[in-house]
Short mmCIF file of C-alpha atoms in Angstrom, two decimals:
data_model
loop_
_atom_site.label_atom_id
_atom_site.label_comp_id
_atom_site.label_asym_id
_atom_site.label_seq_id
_atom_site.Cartn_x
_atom_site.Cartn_y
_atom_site.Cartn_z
CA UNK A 5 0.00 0.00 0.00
CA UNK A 6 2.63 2.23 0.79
CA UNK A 7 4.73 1.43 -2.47
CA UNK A 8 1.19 2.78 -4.35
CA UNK A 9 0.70 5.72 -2.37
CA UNK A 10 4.47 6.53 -3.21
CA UNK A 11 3.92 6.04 -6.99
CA UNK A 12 0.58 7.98 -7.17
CA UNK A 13 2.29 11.58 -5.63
CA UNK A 14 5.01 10.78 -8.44
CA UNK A 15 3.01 10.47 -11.27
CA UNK A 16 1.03 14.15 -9.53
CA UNK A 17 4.12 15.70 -9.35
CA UNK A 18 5.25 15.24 -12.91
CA UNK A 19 2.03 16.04 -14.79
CA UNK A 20 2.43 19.37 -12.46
CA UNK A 21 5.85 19.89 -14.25
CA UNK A 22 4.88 18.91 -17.81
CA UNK A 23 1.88 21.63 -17.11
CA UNK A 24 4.08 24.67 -16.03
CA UNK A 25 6.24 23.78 -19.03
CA UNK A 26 4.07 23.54 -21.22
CA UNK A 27 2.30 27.51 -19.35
CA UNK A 28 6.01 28.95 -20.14
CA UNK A 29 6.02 27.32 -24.21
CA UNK A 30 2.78 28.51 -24.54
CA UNK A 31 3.87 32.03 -23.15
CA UNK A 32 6.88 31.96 -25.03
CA UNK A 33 5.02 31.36 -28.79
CA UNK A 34 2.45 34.39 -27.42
CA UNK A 35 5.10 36.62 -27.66
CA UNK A 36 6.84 35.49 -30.71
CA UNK A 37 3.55 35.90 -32.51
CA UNK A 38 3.32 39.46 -31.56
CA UNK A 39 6.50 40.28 -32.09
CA UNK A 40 6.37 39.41 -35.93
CA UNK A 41 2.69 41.05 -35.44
CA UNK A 42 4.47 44.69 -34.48
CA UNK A 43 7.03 44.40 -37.05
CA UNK A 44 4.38 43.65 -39.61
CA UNK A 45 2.45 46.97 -38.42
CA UNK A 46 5.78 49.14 -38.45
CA UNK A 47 6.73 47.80 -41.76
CA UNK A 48 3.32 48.83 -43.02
CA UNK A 49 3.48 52.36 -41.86
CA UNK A 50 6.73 52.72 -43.35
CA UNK A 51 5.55 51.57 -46.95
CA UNK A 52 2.34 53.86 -46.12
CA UNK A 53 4.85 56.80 -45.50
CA UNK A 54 7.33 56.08 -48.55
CA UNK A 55 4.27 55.37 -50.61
CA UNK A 56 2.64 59.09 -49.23
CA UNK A 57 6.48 60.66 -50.06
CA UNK A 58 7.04 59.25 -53.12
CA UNK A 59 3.26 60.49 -53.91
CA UNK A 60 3.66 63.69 -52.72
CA UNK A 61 7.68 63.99 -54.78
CA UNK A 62 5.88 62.85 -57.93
CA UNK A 63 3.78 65.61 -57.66
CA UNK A 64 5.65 68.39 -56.84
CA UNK A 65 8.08 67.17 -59.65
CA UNK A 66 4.90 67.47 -61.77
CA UNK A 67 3.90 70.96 -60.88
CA UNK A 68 7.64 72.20 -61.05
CA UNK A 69 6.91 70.95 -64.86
CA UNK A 70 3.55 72.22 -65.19
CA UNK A 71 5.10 75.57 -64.01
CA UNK A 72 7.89 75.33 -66.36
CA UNK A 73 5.53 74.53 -69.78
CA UNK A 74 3.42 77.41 -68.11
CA UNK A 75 6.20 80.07 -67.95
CA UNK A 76 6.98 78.53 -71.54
CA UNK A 77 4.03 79.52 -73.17
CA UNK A 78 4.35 82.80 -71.63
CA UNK A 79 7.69 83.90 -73.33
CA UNK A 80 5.99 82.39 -76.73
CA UNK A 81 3.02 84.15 -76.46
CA UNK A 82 4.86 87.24 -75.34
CA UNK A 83 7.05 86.71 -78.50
CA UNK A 84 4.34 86.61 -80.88
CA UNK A 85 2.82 89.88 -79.88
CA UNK A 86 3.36 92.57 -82.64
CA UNK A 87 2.90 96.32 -82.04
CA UNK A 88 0.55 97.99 -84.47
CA UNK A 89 1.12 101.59 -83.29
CA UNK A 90 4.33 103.76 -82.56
CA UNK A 91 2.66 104.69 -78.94
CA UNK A 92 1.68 100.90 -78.87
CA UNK A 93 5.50 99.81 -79.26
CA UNK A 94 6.67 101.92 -76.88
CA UNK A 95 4.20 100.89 -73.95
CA UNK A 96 5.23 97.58 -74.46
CA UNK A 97 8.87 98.76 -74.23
CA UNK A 98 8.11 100.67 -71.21
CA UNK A 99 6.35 97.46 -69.92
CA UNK A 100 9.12 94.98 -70.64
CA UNK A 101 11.57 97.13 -69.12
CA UNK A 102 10.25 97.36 -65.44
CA UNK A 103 8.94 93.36 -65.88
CA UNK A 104 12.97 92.93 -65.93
CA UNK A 105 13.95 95.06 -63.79
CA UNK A 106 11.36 93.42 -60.97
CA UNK A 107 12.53 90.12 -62.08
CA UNK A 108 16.13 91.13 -60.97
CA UNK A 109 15.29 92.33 -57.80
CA UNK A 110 13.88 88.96 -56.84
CA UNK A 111 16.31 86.94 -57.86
CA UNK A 112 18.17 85.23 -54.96
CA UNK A 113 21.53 86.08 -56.30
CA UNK A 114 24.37 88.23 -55.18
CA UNK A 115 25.20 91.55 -56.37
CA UNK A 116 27.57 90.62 -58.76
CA UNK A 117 26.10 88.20 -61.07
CA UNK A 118 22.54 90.89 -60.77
CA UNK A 119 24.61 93.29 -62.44
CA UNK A 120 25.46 90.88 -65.10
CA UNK A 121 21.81 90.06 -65.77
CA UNK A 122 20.74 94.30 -65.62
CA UNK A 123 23.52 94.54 -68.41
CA UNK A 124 22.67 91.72 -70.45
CA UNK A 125 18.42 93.04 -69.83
CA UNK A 126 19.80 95.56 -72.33
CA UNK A 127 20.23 92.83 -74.84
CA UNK A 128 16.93 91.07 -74.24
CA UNK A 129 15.18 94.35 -73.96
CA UNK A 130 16.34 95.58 -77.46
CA UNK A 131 15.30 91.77 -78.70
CA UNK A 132 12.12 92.32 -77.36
CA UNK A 133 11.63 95.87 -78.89
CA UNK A 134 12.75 94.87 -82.30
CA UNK A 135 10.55 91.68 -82.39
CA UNK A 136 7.76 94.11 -81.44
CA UNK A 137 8.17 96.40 -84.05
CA UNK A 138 7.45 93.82 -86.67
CA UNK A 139 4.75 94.91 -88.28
CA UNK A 140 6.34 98.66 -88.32
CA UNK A 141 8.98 98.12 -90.23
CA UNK A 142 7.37 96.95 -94.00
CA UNK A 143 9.29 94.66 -95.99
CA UNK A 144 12.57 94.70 -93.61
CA UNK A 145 10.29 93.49 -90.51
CA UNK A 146 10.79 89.65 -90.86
CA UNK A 147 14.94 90.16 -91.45
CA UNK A 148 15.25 92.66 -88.00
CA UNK A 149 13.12 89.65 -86.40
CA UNK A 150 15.48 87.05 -87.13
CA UNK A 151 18.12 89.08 -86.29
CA UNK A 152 16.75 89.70 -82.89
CA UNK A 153 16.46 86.08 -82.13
CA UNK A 154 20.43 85.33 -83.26
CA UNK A 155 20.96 88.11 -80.34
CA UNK A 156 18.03 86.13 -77.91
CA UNK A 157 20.36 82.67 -78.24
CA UNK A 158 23.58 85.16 -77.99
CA UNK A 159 23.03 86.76 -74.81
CA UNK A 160 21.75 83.03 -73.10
CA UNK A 161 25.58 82.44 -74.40
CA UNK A 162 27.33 85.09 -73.08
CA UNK A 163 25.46 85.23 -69.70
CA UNK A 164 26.44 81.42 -69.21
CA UNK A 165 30.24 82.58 -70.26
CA UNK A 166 30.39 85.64 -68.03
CA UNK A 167 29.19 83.77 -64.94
CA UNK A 168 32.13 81.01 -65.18
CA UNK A 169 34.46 83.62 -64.95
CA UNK A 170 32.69 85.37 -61.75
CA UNK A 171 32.53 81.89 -60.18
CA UNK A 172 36.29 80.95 -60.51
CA UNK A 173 38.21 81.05 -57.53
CA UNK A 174 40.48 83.47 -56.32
CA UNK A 175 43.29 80.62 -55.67
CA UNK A 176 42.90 79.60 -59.73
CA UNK A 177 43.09 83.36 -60.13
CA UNK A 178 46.28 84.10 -58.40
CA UNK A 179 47.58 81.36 -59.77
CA UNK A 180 46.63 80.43 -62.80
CA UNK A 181 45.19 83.51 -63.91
CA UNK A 182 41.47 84.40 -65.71
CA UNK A 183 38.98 81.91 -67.75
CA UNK A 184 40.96 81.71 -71.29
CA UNK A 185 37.95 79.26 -72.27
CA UNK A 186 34.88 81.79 -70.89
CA UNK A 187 36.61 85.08 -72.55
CA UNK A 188 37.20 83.15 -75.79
CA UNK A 189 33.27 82.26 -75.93
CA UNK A 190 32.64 86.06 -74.78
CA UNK A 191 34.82 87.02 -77.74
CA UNK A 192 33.67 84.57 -80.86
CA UNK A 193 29.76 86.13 -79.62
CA UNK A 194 30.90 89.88 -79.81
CA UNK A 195 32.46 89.58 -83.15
CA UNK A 196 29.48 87.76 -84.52
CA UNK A 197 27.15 90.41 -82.74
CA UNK A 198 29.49 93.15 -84.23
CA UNK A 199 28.17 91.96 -88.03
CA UNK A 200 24.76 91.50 -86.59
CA UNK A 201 24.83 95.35 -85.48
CA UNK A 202 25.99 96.33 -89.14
CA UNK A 203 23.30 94.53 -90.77
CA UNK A 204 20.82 95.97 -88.52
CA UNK A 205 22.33 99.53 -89.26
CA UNK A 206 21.97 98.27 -93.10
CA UNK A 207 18.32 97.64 -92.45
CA UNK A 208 17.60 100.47 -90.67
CA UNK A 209 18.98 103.08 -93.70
CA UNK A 210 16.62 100.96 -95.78
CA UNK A 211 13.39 100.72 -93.89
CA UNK A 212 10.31 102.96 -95.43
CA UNK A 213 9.01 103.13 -91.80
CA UNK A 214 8.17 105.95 -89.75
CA UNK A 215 10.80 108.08 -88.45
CA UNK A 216 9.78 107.65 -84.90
CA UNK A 217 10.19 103.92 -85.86
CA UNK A 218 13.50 104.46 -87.42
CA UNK A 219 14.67 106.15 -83.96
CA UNK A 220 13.14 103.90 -82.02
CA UNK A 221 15.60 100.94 -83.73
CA UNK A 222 18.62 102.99 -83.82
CA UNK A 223 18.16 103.23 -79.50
CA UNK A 224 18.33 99.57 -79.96
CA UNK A 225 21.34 99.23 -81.62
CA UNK A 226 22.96 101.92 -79.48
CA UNK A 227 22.04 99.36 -76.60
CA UNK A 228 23.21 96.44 -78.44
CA UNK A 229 26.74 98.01 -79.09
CA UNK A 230 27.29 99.49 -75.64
CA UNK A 231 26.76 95.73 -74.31
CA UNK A 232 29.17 94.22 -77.05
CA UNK A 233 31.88 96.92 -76.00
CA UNK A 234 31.49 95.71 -72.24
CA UNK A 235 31.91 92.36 -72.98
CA UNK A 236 34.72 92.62 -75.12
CA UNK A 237 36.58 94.48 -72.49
CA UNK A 238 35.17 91.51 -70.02
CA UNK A 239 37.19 89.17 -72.15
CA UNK A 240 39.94 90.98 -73.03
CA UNK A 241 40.66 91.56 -69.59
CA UNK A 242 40.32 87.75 -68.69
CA UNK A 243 42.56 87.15 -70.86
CA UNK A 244 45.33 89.20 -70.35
CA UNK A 245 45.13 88.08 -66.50
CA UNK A 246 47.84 85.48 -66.40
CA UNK A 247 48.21 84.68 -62.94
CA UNK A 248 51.55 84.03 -61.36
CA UNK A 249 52.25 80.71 -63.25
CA UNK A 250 49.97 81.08 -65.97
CA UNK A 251 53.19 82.46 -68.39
CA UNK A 252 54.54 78.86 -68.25
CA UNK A 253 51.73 77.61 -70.64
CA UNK A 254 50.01 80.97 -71.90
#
């Protein structure tokens, strides 16, 4: 009797052991299946949040290029308007002229490279006069017009040229003296710009057109030249900047 009794607490006390093994296990795979539960939720916020950015970069790239086709069809538009009066022609000289000038003012640019775009205006503004006057000008309208746009891709040039040689260092100047490659493209413009002028001035003894008309051009050209004799002494002055070591190869 007492060898059963013995056996039966035994037998109780291991079942009690398998039990509270099998509590912990059962504890245990709990927390392993919310573990893998949290990092499920985390990772879906994440790709809910990339998702939202990449959403919300896709369409700011999209109204960066609506607002570029916009300002596009603004300059076209702008370029296919034709005075039909002398007092018309001037307004929309007057006009251009303080549209640049405000666009200067807000650029977010240092004073340097604003008084290369208020010199080079003078370029764009003449281009935009003599585009204007179109219709003014009888049979010699159409020749000052393409003229005017060789001077529109011309200044883009020289602006580009003009602002690698404000940028370059003053170590490389010291050194190595001014942009060689920047005055050269400053140059090769000014002397094609130089014929351009004497075509216009060509045009201009030719033209039938009013004489307010006719004085109206020759302030353009006035404007053009004073801007091709700043540039040319922009580049020659680049040029003859050597630098301290720049002899040995210049």
């Amino acid at each position: 009797i007492i060898l059963v009794l013995l056996i039966s607490l035994i037998s109780v006390s291991a079942d009690k052991g398998n039990n509270g093994n099998g509590d912990i296990d059962v504890v245990a795979f709990q927390g392993n299946q919310n573990g893998p539960g949290l990092k499920n939720s985390a990772n879906d916020t994440n790709n809910t949040n990339q998702s939202n950015g990449t959403n919300q970069g896709v369409q700011e790239n999209q109204n960066t290029q609506n607002q570029g086709e916009d300002q596009n069809l603004i300059i076209q538009e702008r370029q296919q308007i034709r005075a039909q009066t002398t007092e018309e022609l001037k307004q929309m000289i007057q006009q251009r002229q303080q549209e640049m000038s405000q666009e200067v003012q807000q650029l977010q640019i240092g004073v340097t490279q604003k008084n290369t775009y208020q010199n080079q205006n003078r370029v764009k503004l003449a281009v935009h006069a003599m585009l204007a006057m179109e219709n003014l000008t009888g049979g010699i309208g159409q020749n000052i017009s393409k003229i005017a746009k060789e001077f529109n891709n011309s200044v883009n040039k020289t602006i580009k040229s003009e602002e690698k040689i404000q940028n370059r260092d003053m170590f490389t100047k010291f050194f190595f003296g001014g942009d060689e490659v920047a005055a050269g493209e400053i140059e090769n413009e000014v002397i094609q710009n130089q014929e351009r002028i004497q075509e216009l001035k060509k045009l201009r003894e030719t033209c039938t057109c009013d004489e307010e008309v006719k004085n109206i051009l020759q302030e353009q050209i006035q404007s053009l030249e004073q801007e091709q004799t700043r540039l040319n002494q922009l580049s020659n002055g680049e040029k003859s900047n050597k630098g301290l070591f720049g002899w040995l190869w210049k």
